[in-house]
Short mmCIF file of C-alpha atoms in Angstrom, two decimals:
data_model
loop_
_atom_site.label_atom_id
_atom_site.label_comp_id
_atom_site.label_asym_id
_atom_site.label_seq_id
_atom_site.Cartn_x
_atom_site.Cartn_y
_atom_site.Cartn_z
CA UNK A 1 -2.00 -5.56 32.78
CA UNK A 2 0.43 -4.22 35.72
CA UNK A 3 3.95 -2.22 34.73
CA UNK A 4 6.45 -2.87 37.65
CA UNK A 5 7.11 -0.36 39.68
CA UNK A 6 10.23 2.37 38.79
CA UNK A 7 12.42 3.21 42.01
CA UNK A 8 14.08 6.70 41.20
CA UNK A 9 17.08 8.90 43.19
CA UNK A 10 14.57 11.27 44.76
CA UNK A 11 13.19 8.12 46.58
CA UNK A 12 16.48 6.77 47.64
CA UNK A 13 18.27 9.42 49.02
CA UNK A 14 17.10 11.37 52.19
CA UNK A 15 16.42 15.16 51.93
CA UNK A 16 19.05 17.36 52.77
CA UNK A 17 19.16 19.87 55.42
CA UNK A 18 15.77 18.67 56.88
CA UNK A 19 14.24 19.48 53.16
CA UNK A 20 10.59 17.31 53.43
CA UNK A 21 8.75 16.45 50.76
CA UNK A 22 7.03 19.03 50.73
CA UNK A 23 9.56 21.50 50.11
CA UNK A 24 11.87 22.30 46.61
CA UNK A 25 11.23 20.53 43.16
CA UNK A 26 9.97 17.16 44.56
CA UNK A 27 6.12 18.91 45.65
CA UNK A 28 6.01 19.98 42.17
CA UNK A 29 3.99 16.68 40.93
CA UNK A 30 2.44 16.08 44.14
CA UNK A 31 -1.10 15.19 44.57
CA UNK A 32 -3.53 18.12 46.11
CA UNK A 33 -5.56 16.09 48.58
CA UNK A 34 -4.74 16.57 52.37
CA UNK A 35 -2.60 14.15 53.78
CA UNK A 36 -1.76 11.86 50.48
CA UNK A 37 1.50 13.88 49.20
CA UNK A 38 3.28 11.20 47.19
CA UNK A 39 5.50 11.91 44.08
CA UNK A 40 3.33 11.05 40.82
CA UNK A 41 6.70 10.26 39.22
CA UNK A 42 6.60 6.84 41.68
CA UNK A 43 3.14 5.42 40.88
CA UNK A 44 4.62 2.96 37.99
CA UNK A 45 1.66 0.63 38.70
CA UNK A 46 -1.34 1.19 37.01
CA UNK A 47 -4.24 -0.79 35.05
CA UNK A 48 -4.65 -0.74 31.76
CA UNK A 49 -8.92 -1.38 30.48
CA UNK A 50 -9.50 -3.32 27.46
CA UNK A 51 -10.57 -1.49 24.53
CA UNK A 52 -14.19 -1.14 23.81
CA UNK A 53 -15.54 -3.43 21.19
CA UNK A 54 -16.09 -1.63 17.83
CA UNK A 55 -19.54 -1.04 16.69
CA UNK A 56 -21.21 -3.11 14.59
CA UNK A 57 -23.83 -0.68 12.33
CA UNK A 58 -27.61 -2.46 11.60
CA UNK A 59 -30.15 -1.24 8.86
CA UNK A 60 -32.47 -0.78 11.69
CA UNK A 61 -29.83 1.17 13.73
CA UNK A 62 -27.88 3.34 10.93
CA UNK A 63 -31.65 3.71 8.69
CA UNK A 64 -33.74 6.19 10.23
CA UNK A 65 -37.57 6.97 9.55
CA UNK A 66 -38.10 9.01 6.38
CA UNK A 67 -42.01 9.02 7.35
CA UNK A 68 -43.47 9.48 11.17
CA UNK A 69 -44.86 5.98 10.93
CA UNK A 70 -42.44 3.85 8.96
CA UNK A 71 -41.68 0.83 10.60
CA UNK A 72 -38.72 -1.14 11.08
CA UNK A 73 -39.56 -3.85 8.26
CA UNK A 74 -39.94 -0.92 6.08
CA UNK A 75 -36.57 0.79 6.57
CA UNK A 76 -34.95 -2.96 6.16
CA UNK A 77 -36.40 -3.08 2.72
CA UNK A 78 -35.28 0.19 1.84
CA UNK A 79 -31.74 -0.45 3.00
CA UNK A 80 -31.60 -3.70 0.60
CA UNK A 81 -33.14 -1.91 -2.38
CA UNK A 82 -30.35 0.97 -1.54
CA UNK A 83 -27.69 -1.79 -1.49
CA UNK A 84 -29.04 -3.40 -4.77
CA UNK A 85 -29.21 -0.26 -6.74
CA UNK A 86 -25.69 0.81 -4.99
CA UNK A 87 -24.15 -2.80 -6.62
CA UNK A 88 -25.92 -2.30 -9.68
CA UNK A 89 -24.28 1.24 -10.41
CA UNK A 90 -21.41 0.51 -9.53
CA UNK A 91 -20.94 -2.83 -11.71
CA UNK A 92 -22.32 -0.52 -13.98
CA UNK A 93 -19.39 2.00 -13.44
CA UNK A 94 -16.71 -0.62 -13.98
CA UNK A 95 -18.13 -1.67 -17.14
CA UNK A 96 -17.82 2.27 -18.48
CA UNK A 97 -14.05 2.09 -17.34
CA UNK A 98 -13.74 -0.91 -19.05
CA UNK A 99 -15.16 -0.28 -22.03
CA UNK A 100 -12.96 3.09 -22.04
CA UNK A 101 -9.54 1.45 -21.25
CA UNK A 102 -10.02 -2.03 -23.67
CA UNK A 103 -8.52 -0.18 -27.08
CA UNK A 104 -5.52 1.15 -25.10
CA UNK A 105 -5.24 -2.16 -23.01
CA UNK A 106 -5.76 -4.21 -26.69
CA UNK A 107 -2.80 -1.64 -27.93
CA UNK A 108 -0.42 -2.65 -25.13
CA UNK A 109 -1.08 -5.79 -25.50
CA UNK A 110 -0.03 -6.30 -28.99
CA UNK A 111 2.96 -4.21 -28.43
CA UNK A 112 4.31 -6.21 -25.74
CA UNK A 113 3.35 -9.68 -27.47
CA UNK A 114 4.91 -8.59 -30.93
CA UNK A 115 8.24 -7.21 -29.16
CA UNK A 116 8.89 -10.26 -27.75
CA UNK A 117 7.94 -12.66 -30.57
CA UNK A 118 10.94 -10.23 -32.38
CA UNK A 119 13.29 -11.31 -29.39
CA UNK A 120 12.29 -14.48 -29.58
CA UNK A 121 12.65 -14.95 -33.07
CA UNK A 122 16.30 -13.20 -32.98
CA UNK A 123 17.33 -15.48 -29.94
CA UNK A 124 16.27 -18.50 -32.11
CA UNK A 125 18.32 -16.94 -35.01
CA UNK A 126 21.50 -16.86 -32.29
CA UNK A 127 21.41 -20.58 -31.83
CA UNK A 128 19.43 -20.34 -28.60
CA UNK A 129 21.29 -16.92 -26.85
CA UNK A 130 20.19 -13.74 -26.84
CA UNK A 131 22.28 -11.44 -28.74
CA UNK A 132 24.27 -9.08 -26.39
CA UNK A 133 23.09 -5.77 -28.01
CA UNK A 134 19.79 -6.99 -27.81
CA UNK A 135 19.77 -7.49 -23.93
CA UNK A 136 20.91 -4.19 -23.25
CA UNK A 137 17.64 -2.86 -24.75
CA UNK A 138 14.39 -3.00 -22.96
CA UNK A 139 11.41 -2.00 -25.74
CA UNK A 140 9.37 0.88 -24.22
CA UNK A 141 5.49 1.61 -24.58
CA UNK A 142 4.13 4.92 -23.11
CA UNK A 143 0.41 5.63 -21.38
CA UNK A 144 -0.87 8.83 -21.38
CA UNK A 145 -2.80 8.41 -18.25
CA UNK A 146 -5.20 11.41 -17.59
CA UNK A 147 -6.40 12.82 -14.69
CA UNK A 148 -4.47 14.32 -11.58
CA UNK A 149 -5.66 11.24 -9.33
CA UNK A 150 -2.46 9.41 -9.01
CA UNK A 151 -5.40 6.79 -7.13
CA UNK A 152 -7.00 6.91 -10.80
CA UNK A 153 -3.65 5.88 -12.20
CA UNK A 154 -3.32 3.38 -9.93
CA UNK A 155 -6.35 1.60 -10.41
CA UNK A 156 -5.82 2.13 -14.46
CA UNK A 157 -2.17 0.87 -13.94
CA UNK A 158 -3.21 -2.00 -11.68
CA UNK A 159 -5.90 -3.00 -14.08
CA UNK A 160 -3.45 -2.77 -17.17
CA UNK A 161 -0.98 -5.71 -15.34
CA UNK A 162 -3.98 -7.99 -14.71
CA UNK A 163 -4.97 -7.79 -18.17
CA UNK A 164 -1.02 -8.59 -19.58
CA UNK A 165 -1.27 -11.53 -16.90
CA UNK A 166 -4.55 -12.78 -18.71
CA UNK A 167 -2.79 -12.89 -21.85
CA UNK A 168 -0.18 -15.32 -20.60
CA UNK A 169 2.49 -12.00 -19.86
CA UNK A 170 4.89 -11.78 -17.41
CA UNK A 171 3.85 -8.48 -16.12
CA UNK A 172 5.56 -6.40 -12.74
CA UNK A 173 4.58 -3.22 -11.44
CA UNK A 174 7.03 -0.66 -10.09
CA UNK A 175 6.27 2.33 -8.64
CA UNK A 176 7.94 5.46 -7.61
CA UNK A 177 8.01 4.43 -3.98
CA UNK A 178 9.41 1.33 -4.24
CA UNK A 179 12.53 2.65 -4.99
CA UNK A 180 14.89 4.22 -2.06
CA UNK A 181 15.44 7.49 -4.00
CA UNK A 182 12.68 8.71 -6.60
CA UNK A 183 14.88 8.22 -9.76
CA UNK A 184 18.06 6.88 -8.11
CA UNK A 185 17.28 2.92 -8.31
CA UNK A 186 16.38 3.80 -12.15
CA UNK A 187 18.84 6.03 -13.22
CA UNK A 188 21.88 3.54 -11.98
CA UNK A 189 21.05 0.42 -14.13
CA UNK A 190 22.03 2.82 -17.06
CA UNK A 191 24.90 4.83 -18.08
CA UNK A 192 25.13 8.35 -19.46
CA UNK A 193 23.78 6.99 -23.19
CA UNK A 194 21.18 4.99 -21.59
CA UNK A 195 22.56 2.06 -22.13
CA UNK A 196 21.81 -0.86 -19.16
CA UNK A 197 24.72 -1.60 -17.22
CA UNK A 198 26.30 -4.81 -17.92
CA UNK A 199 25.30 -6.45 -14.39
CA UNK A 200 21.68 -5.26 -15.38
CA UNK A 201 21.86 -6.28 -18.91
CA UNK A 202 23.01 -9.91 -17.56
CA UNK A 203 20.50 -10.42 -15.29
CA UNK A 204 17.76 -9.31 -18.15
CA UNK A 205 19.49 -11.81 -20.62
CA UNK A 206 18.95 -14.57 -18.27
CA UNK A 207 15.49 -13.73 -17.73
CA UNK A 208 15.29 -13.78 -21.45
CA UNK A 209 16.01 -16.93 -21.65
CA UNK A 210 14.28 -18.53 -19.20
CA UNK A 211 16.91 -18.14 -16.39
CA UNK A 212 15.46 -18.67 -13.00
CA UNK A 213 11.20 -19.04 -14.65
CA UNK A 214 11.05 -15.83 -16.35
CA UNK A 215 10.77 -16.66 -19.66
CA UNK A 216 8.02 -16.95 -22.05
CA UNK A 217 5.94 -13.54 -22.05
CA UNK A 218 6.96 -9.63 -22.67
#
């Protein structure tokens, strides 16, 4: 690909007081080689090479001899036992995780399943509506997520919503960065008791019942 070429003042205008080129600021950029004293500034045209295909890694080329005479077949067998073992472990590694996380995921589970059959209950009991005190409340459950991997907490966290989504729950995940200010898109759908604003509290009420396909799960 070609850029056009850039005319600039110092190529317009004639040197002053019999000034050549190569004399004052404009032999600053100038070329070294005898006899080819042009301004660098005024080569806009240049060529642009296509980027080098990536690299595309082979058992035989990224497996390398653990024996003098091992031969190529041999190394290609021990990269697919490698890769077998390497899936095995790790299958074996998400099972652990989610052996450790099902109790706490059951937990959760229940919690937001039993809230809402109280809502939904209470709605029914309000000839259809929710009640008004009621959709200014959101019910709260709290993880105690250990670690100091915020990656671990997003995989845990991740993991969590695809199990409430199983279940038949409506389940969204917000994080910290989603907002424009850390706290500042929280902290303004409530007031100083805590309390949703009324906008907010509308919008949830409608959701609650059904308003624009969010109805049915916690």
């Amino acid at each position: 690909r070609l850029a056009g070429r850039r005319e600039y003042p110092s190529q317009m205008a004639p040197a002053a007081d019999g000034v050549g080129r190569d004399r004052g600021w404009l032999n600053s950029t100038e070329t070294t080689r005898p006899g080819d004293k042009t301004d660098e500034l005024s080569r806009g045209v240049f060529l642009l090479r296509k980027a080098p295909a990536p690299r595309r890694f082979t058992a035989r080329k990224s497996f390398k001899p653990v024996v003098p005479d091992e031969t190529v077949e041999g190394m290609e067998r021990r990269h697919e036992a490698y890769v077998s073992c390497w899936r095995a472990a790790d299958a074996h590694v998400s099972r652990v995780l989610a052996d450790a996380n099902a109790d706490a995921f059951r937990r959760l589970e229940a919690f937001v399943v039993d809230r809402f059959d109280e809502r939904a209950a209470m709605r029914a009991a309000n000839g259809g509506e929710t009640p008004q005190h009621l959709a200014q409340q959101i019910p709260a459950g709290l993880v105690l997520a250990g670690g100091v991997n915020s990656d671990d907490h997003e995989e845990t966290f991740t993991k969590l919503t695809r199990h409430l989504r199983s279940k038949g729950c409506h389940a969204a995940l917000l994080r910290s960065r989603d907002l424009k200010a850390r706290g500042a898109g929280a902290n303004s759908a409530f007031d100083a008791d805590g309390v949703l604003a009324p906008a907010v509290a509308r919008a949830m009420s409608l959701a609650a019942n059904g308003g624009g396909g969010g109805g049915g799960g916690g």
